[in-house]
JSON list of C-alpha atoms in Angstrom, two decimals:
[
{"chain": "A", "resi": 1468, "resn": "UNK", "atom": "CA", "xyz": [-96.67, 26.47, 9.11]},
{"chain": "A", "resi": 1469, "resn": "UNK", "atom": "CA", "xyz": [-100.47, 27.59, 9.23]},
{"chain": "A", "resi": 1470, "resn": "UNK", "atom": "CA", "xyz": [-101.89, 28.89, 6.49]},
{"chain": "A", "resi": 1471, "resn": "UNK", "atom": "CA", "xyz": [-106.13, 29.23, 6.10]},
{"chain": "A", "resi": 1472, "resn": "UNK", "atom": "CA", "xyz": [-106.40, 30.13, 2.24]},
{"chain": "A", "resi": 1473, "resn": "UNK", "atom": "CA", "xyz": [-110.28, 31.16, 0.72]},
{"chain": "A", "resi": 1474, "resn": "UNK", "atom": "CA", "xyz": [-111.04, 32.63, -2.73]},
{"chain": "A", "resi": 1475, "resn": "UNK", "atom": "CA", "xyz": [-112.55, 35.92, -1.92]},
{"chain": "A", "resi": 1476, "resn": "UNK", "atom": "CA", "xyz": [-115.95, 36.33, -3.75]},
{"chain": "A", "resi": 1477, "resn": "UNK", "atom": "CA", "xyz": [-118.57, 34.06, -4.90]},
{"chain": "A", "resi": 1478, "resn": "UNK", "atom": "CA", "xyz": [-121.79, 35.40, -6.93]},
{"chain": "A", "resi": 1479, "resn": "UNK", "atom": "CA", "xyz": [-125.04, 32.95, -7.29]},
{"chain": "A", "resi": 1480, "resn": "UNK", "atom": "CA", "xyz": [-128.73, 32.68, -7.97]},
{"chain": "A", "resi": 1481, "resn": "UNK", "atom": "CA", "xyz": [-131.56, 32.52, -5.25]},
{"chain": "A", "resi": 1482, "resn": "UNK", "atom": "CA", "xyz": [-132.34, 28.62, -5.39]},
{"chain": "A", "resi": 1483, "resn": "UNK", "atom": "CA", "xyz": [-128.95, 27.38, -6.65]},
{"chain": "A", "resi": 1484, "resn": "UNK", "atom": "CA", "xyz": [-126.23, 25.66, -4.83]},
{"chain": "A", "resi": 1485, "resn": "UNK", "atom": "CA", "xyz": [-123.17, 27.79, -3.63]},
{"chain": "A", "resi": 1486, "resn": "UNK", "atom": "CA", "xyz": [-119.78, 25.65, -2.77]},
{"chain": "A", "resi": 1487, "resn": "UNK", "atom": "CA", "xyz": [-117.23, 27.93, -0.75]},
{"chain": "A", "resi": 1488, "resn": "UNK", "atom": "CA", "xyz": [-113.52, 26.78, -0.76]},
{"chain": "A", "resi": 1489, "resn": "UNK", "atom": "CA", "xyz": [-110.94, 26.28, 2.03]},
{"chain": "A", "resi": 1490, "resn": "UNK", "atom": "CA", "xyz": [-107.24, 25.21, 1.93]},
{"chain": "A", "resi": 1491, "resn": "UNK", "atom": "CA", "xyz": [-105.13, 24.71, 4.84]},
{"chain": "A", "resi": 1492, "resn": "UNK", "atom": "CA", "xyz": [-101.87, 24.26, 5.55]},
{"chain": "A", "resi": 1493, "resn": "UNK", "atom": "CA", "xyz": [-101.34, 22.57, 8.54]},
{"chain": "A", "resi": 1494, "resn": "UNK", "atom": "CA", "xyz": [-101.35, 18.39, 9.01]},
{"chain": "A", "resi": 1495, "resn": "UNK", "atom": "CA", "xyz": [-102.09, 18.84, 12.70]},
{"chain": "A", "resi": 1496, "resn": "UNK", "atom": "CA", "xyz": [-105.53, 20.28, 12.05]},
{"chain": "A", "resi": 1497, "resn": "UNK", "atom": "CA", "xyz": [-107.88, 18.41, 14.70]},
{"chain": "A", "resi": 1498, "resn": "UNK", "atom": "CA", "xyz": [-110.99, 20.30, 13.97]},
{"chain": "A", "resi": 1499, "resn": "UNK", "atom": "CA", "xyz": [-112.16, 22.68, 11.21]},
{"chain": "A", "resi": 1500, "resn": "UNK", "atom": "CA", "xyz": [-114.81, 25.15, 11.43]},
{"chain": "A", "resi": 1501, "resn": "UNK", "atom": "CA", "xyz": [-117.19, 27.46, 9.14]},
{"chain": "A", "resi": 1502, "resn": "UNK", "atom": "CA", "xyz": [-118.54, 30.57, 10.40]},
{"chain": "A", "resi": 1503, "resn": "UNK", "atom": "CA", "xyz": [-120.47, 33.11, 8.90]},
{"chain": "A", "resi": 1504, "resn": "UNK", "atom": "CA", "xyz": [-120.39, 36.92, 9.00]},
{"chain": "A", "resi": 1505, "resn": "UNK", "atom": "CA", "xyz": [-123.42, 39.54, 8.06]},
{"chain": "A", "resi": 1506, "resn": "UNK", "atom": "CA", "xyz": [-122.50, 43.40, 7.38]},
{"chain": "A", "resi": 1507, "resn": "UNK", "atom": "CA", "xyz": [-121.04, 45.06, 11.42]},
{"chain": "A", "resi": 1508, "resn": "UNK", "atom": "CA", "xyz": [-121.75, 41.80, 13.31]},
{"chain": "A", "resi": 1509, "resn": "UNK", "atom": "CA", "xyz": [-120.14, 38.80, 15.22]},
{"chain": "A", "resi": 1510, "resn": "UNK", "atom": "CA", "xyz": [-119.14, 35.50, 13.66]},
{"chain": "A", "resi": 1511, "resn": "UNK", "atom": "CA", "xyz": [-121.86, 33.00, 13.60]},
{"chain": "A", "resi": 1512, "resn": "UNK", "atom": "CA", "xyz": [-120.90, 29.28, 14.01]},
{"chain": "A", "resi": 1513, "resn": "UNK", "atom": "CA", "xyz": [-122.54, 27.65, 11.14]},
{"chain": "A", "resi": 1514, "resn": "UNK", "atom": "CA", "xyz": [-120.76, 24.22, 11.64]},
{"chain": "A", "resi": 1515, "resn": "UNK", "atom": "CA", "xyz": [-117.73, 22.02, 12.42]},
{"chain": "A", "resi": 1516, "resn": "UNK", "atom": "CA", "xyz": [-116.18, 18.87, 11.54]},
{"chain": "A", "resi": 1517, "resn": "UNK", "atom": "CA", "xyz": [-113.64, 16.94, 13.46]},
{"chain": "A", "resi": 1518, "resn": "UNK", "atom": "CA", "xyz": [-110.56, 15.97, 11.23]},
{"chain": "A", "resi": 1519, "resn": "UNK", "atom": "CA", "xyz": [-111.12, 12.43, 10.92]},
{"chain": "A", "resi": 1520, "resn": "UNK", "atom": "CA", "xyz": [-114.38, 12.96, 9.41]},
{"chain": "A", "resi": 1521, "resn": "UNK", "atom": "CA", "xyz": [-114.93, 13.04, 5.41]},
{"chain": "A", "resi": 1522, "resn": "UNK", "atom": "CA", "xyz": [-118.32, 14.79, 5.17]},
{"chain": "A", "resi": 1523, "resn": "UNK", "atom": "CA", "xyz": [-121.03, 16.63, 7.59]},
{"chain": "A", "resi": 1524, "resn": "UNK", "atom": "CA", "xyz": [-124.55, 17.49, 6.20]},
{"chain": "A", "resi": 1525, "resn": "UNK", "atom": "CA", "xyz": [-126.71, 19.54, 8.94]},
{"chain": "A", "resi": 1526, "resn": "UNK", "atom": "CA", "xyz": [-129.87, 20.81, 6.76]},
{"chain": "A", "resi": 1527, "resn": "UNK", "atom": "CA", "xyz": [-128.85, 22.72, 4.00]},
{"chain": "A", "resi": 1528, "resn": "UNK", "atom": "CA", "xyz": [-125.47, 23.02, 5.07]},
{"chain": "A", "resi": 1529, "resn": "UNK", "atom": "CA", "xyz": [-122.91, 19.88, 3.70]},
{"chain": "A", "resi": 1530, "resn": "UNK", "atom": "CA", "xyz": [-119.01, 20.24, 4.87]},
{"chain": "A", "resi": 1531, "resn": "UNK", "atom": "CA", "xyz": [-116.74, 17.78, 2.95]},
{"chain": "A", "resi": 1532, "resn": "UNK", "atom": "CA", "xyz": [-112.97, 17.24, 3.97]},
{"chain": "A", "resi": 1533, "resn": "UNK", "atom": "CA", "xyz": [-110.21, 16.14, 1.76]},
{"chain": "A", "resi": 1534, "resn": "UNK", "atom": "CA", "xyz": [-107.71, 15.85, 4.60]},
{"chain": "A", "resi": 1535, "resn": "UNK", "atom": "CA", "xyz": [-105.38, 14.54, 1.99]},
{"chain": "A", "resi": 1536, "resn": "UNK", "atom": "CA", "xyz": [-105.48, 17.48, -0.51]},
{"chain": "A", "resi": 1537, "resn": "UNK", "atom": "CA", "xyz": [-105.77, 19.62, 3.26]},
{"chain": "A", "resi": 1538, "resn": "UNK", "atom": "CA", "xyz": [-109.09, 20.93, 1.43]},
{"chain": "A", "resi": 1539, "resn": "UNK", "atom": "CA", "xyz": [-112.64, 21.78, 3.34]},
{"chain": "A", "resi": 1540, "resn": "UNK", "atom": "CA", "xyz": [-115.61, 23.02, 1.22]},
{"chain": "A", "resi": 1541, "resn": "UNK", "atom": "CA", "xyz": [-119.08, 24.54, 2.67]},
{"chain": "A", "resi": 1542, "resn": "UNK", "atom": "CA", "xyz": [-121.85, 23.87, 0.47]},
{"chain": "A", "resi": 1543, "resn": "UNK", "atom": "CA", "xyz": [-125.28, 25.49, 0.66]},
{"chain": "A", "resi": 1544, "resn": "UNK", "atom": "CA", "xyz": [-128.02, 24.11, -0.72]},
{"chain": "A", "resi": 1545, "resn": "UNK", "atom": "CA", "xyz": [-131.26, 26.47, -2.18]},
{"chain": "A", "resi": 1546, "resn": "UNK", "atom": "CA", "xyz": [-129.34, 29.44, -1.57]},
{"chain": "A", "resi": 1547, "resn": "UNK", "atom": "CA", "xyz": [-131.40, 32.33, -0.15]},
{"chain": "A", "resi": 1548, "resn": "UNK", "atom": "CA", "xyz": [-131.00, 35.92, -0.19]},
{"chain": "A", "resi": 1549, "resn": "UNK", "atom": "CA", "xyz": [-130.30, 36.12, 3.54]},
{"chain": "A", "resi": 1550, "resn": "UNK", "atom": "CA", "xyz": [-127.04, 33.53, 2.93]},
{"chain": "A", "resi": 1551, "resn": "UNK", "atom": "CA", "xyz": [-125.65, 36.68, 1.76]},
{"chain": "A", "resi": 1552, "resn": "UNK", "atom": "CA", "xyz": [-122.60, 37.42, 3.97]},
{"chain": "A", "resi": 1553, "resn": "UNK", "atom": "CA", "xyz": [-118.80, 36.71, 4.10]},
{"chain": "A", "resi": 1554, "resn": "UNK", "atom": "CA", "xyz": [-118.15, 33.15, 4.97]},
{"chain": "A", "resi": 1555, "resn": "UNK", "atom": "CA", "xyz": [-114.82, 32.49, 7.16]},
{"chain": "A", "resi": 1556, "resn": "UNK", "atom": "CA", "xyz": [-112.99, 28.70, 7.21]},
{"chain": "A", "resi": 1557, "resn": "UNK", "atom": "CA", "xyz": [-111.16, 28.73, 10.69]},
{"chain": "A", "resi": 1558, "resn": "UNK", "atom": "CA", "xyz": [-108.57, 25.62, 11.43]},
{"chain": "A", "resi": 1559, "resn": "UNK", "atom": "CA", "xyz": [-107.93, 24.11, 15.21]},
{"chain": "A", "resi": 1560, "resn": "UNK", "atom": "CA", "xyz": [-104.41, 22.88, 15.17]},
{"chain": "A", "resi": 1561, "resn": "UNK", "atom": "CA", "xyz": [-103.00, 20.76, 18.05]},
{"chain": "A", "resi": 1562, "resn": "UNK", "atom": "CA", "xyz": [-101.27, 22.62, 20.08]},
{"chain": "A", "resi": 1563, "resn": "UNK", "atom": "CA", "xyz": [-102.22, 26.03, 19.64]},
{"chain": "A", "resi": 1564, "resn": "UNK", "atom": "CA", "xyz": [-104.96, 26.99, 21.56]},
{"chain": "A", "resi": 1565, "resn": "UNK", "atom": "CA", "xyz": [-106.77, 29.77, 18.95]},
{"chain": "A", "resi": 1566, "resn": "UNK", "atom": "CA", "xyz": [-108.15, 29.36, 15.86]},
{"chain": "A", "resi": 1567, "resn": "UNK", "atom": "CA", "xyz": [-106.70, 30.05, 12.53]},
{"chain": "A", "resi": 1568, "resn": "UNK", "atom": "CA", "xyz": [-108.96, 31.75, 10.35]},
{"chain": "A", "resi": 1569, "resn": "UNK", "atom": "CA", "xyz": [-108.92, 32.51, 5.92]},
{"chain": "A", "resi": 1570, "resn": "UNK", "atom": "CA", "xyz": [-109.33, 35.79, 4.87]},
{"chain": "A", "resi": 1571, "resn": "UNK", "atom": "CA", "xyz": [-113.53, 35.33, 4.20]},
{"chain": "A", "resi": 1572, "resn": "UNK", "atom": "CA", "xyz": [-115.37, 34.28, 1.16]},
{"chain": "A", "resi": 1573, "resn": "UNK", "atom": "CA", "xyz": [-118.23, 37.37, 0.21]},
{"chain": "A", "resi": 1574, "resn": "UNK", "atom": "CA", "xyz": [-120.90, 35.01, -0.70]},
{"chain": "A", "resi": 1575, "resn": "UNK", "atom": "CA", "xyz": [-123.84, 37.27, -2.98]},
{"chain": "A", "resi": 1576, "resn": "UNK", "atom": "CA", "xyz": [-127.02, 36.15, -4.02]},
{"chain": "A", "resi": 1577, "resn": "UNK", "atom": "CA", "xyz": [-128.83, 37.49, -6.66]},
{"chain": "A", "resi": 1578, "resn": "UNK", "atom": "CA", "xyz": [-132.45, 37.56, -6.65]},
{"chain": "B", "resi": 1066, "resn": "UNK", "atom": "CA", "xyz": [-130.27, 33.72, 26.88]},
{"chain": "B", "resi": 1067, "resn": "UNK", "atom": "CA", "xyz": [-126.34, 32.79, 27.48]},
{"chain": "B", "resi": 1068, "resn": "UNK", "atom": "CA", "xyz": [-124.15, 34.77, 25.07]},
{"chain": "B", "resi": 1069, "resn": "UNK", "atom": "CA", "xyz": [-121.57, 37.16, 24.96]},
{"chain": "B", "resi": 1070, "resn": "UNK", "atom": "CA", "xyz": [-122.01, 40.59, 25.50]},
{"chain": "B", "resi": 1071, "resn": "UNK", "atom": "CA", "xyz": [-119.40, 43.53, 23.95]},
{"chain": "B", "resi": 1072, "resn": "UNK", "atom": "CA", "xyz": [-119.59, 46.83, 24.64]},
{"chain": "B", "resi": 1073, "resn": "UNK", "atom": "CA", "xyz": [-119.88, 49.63, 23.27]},
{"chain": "B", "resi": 1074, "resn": "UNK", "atom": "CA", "xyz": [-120.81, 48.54, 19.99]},
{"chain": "B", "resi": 1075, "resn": "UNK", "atom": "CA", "xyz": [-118.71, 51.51, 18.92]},
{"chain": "B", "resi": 1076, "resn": "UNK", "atom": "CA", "xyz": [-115.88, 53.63, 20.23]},
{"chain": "B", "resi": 1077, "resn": "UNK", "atom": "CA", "xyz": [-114.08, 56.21, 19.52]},
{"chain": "B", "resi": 1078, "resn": "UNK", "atom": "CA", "xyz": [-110.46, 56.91, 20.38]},
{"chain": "B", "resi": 1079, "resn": "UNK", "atom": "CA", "xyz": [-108.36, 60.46, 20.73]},
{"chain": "B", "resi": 1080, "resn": "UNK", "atom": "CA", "xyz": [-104.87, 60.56, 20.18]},
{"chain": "B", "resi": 1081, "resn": "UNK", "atom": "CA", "xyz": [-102.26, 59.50, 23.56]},
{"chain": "B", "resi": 1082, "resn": "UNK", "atom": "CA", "xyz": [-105.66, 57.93, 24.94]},
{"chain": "B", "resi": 1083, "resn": "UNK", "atom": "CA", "xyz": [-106.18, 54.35, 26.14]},
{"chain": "B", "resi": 1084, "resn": "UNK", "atom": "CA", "xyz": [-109.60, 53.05, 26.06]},
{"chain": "B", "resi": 1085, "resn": "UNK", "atom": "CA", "xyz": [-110.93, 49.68, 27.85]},
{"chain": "B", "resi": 1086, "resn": "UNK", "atom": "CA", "xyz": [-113.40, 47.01, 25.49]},
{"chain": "B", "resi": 1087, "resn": "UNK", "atom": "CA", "xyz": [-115.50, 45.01, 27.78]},
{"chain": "B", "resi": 1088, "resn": "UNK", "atom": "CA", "xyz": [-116.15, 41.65, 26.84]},
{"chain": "B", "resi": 1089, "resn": "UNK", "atom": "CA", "xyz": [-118.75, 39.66, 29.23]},
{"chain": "B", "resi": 1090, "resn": "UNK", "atom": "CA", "xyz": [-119.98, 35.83, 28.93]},
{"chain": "B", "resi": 1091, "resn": "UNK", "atom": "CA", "xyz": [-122.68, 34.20, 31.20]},
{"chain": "B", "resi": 1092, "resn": "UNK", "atom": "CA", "xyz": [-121.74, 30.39, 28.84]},
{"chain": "B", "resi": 1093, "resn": "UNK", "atom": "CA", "xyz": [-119.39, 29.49, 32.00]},
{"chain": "B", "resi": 1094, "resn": "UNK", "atom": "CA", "xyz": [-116.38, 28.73, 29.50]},
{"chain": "B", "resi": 1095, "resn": "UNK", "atom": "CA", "xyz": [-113.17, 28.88, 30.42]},
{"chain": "B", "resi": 1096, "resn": "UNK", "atom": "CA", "xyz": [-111.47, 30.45, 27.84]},
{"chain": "B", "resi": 1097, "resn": "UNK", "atom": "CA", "xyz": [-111.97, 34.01, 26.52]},
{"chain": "B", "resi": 1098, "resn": "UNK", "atom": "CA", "xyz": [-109.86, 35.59, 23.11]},
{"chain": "B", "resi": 1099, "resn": "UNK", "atom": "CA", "xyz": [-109.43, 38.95, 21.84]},
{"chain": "B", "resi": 1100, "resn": "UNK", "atom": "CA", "xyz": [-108.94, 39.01, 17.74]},
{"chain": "B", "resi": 1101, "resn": "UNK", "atom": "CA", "xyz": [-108.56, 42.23, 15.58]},
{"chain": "B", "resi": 1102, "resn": "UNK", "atom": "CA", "xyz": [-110.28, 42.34, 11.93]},
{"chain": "B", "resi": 1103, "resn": "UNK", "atom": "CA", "xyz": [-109.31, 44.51, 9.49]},
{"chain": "B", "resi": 1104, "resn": "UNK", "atom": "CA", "xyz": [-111.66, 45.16, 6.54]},
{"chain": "B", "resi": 1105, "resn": "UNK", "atom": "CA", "xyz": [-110.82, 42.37, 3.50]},
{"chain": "B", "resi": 1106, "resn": "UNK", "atom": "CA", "xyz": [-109.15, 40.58, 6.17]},
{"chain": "B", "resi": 1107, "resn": "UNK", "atom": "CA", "xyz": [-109.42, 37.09, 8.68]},
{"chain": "B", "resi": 1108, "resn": "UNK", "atom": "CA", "xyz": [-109.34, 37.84, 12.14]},
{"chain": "B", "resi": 1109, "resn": "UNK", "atom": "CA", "xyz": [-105.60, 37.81, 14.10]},
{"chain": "B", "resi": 1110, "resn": "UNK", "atom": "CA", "xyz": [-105.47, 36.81, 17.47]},
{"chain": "B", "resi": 1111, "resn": "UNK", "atom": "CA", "xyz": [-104.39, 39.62, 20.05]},
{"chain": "B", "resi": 1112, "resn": "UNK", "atom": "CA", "xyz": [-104.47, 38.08, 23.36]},
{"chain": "B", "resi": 1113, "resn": "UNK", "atom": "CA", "xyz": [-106.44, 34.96, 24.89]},
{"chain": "B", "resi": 1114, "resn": "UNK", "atom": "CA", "xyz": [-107.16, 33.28, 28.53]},
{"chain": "B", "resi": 1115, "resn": "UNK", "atom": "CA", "xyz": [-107.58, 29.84, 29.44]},
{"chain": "B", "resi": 1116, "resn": "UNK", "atom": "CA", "xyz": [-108.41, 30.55, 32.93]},
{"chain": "B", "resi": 1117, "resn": "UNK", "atom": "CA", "xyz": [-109.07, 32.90, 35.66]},
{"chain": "B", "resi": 1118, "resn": "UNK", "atom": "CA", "xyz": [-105.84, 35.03, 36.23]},
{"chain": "B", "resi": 1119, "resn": "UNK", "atom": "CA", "xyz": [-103.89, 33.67, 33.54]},
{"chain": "B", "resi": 1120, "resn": "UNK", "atom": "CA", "xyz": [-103.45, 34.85, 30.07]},
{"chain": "B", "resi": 1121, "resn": "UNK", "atom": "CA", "xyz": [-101.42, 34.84, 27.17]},
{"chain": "B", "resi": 1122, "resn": "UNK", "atom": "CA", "xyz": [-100.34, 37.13, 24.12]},
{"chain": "B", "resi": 1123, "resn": "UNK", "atom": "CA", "xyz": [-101.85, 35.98, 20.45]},
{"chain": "B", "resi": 1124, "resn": "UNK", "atom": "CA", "xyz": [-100.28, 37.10, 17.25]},
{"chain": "B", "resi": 1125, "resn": "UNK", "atom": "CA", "xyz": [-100.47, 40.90, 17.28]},
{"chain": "B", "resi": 1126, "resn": "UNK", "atom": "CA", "xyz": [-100.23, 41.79, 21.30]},
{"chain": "B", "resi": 1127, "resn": "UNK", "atom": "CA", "xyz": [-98.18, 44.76, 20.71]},
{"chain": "B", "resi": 1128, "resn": "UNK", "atom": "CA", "xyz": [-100.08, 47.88, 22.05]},
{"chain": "B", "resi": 1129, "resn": "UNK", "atom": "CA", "xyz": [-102.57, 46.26, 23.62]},
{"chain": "B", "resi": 1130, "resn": "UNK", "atom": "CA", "xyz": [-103.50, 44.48, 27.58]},
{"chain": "B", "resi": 1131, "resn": "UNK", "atom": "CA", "xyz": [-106.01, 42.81, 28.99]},
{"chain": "B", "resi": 1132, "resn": "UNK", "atom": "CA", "xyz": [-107.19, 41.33, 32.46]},
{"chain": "B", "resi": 1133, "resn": "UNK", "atom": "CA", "xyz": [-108.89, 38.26, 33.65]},
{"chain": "B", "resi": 1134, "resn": "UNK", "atom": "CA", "xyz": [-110.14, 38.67, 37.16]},
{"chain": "B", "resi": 1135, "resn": "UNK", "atom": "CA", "xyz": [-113.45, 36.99, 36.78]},
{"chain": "B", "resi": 1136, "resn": "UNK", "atom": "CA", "xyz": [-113.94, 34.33, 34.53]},
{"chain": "B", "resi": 1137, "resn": "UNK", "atom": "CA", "xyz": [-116.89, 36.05, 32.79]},
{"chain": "B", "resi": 1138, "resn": "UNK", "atom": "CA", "xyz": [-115.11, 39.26, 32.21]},
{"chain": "B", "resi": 1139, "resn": "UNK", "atom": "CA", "xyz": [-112.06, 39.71, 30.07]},
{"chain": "B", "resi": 1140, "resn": "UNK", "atom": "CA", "xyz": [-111.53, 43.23, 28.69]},
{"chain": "B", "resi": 1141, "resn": "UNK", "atom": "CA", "xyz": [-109.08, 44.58, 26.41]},
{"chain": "B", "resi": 1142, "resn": "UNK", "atom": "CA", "xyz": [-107.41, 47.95, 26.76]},
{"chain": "B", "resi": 1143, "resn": "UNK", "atom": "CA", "xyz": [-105.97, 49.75, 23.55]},
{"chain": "B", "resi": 1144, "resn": "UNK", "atom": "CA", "xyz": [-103.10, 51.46, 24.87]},
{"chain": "B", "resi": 1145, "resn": "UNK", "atom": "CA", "xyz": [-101.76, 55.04, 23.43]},
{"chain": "B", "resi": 1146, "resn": "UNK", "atom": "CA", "xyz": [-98.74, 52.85, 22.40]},
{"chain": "B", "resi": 1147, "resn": "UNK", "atom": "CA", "xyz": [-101.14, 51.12, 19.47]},
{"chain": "B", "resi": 1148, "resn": "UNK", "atom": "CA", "xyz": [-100.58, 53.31, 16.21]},
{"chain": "B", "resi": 1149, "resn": "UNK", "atom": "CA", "xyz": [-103.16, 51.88, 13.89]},
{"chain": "B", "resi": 1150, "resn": "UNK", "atom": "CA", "xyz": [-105.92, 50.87, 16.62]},
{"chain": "B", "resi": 1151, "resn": "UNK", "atom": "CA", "xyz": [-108.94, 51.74, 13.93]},
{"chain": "B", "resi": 1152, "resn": "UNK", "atom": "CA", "xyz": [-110.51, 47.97, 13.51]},
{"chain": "B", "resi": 1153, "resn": "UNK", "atom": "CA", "xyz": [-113.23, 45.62, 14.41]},
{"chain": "B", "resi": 1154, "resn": "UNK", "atom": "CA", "xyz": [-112.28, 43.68, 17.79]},
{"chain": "B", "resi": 1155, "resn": "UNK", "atom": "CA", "xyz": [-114.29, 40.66, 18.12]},
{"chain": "B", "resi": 1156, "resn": "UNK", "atom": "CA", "xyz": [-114.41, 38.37, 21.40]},
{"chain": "B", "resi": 1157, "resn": "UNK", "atom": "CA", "xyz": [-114.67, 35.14, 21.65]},
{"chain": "B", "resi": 1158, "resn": "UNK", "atom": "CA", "xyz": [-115.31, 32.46, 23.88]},
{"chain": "B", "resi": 1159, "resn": "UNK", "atom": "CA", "xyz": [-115.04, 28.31, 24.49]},
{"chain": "B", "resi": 1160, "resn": "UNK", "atom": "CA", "xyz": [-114.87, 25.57, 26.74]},
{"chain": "B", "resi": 1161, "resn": "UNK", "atom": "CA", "xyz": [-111.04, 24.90, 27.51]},
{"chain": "B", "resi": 1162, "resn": "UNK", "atom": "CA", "xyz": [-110.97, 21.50, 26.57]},
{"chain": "B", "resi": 1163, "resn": "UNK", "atom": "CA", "xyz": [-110.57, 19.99, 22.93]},
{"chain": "B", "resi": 1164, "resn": "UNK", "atom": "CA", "xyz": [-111.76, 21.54, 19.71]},
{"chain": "B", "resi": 1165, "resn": "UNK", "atom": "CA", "xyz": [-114.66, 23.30, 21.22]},
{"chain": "B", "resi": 1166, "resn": "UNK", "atom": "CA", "xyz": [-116.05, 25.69, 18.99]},
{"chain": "B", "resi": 1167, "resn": "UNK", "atom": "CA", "xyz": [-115.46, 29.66, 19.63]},
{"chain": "B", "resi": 1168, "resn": "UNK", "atom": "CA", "xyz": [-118.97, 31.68, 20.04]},
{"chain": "B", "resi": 1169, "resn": "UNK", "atom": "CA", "xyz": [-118.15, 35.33, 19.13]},
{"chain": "B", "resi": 1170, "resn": "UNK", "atom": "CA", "xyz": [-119.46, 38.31, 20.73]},
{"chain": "B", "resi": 1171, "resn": "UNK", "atom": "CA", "xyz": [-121.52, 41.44, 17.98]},
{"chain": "B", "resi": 1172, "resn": "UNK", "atom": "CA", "xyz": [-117.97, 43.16, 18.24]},
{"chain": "B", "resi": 1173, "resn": "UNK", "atom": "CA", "xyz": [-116.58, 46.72, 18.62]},
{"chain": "B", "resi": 1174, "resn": "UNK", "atom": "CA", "xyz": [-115.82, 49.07, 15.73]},
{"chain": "B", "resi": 1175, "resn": "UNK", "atom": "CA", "xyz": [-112.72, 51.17, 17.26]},
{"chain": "B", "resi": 1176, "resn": "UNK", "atom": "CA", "xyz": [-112.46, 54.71, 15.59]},
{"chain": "B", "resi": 1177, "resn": "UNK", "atom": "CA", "xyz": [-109.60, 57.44, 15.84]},
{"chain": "B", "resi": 1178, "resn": "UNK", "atom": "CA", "xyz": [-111.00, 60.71, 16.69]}
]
């Protein structure tokens, strides 16, 4: 079945490291997907990674896939104030043309 | 700029009324999707379109209809026949091939008068 599973809240400092959690469900994943989501706005695509893939650093932005343990994590490095927003792990499965999405992650950074 | 344009940015909704979202996209993808957010919640899929004149019904399709007459247009009508319409309804759009990435329209915030 499909199943995107995210804690829901994450508190950190300005300047340290925040490390947002994703489990999925489904083997058949192909591609997996972070997006990010400030207060009455869109989705942003922050990045993807393709499921054969263990890790994907784009500036302060590392993804790292378990596929084994069917576990994704987003981690941002020198967190700023304006990371503050929810964070959402979406899941491309084969087959199914949409995306799966987790509930968010509220990401807050404390001056 | 290419993007994806949603209007209005909010709308407001009387009771037995239906009320047309417009979703536009000048990216030339070919496929467009409808999902409904609820606050504390991921986003469900409503209805989606892989191509011009074709489209098919996502998770929660119930109440709702949309059209796909040009392929940068695909608009979504909440019908009278919705009950609980008050959300956010984001739009999305990709290429048609592969794991293309979605890129997501500012949304609309759907009120009951």
């Amino acid at each position: 079945g499909e199943d995107v599973e995210q804690s829901l809240f994450l508190s950190v400092r300005e300047g340290d490291s925040s490390v947002i959690n994703c489990t999925y469900t489904d083997s058949s994943s192909t591609y997996l997907y972070w997006y990010k989501q400030e207060p009455g706005a869109g989705l942003q695509l922050l990045t993807y990674i393709f499921s054969n893939m263990d890790m994907k650093q784009d500036q302060r932005l590392t993804v790292l896939l378990n596929k084994k343990d069917k576990h994704l994590s987003l981690r941002i490095a020198d967190t700023q104030t304006g990371d503050s927003a929810i964070y959402f792990c979406a899941e491309k499965v084969t087959g199914r043309r949409a995306l799966t999405f987790g509930s968010g992650t509220r990401l807050q950074v404390q001056p | 700029d290419g993007g994806i344009t949603q209007s209005p940015k909010y709308l407001f909704r009387k009771e037995g009324q239906n009320v047309t979202l417009s979703c536009e996209q000048n990216l030339n993808h070919d496929a467009m999707y409808w999902y409904r957010q609820d606050p504390g919640q991921g986003l469900r899929l409503i209805y989606y379109s892989q191509i011009v004149n074709d489209f098919q019904k996502g998770d929660i399709a119930e109440g709702y209809s949309v059209s796909r007459e040009k392929k940068e247009s695909f608009p979504l009508t909440v019908t009278s026949a919705q009950k609980n319409p008050t959300a956010f309804y984001l739009c999305a759009s990709s290429m048609a091939t592969g794991g293309q990435p979605q890129h997501f329209g500012d949304g609309t915030r759907l009120s009951i008068l």
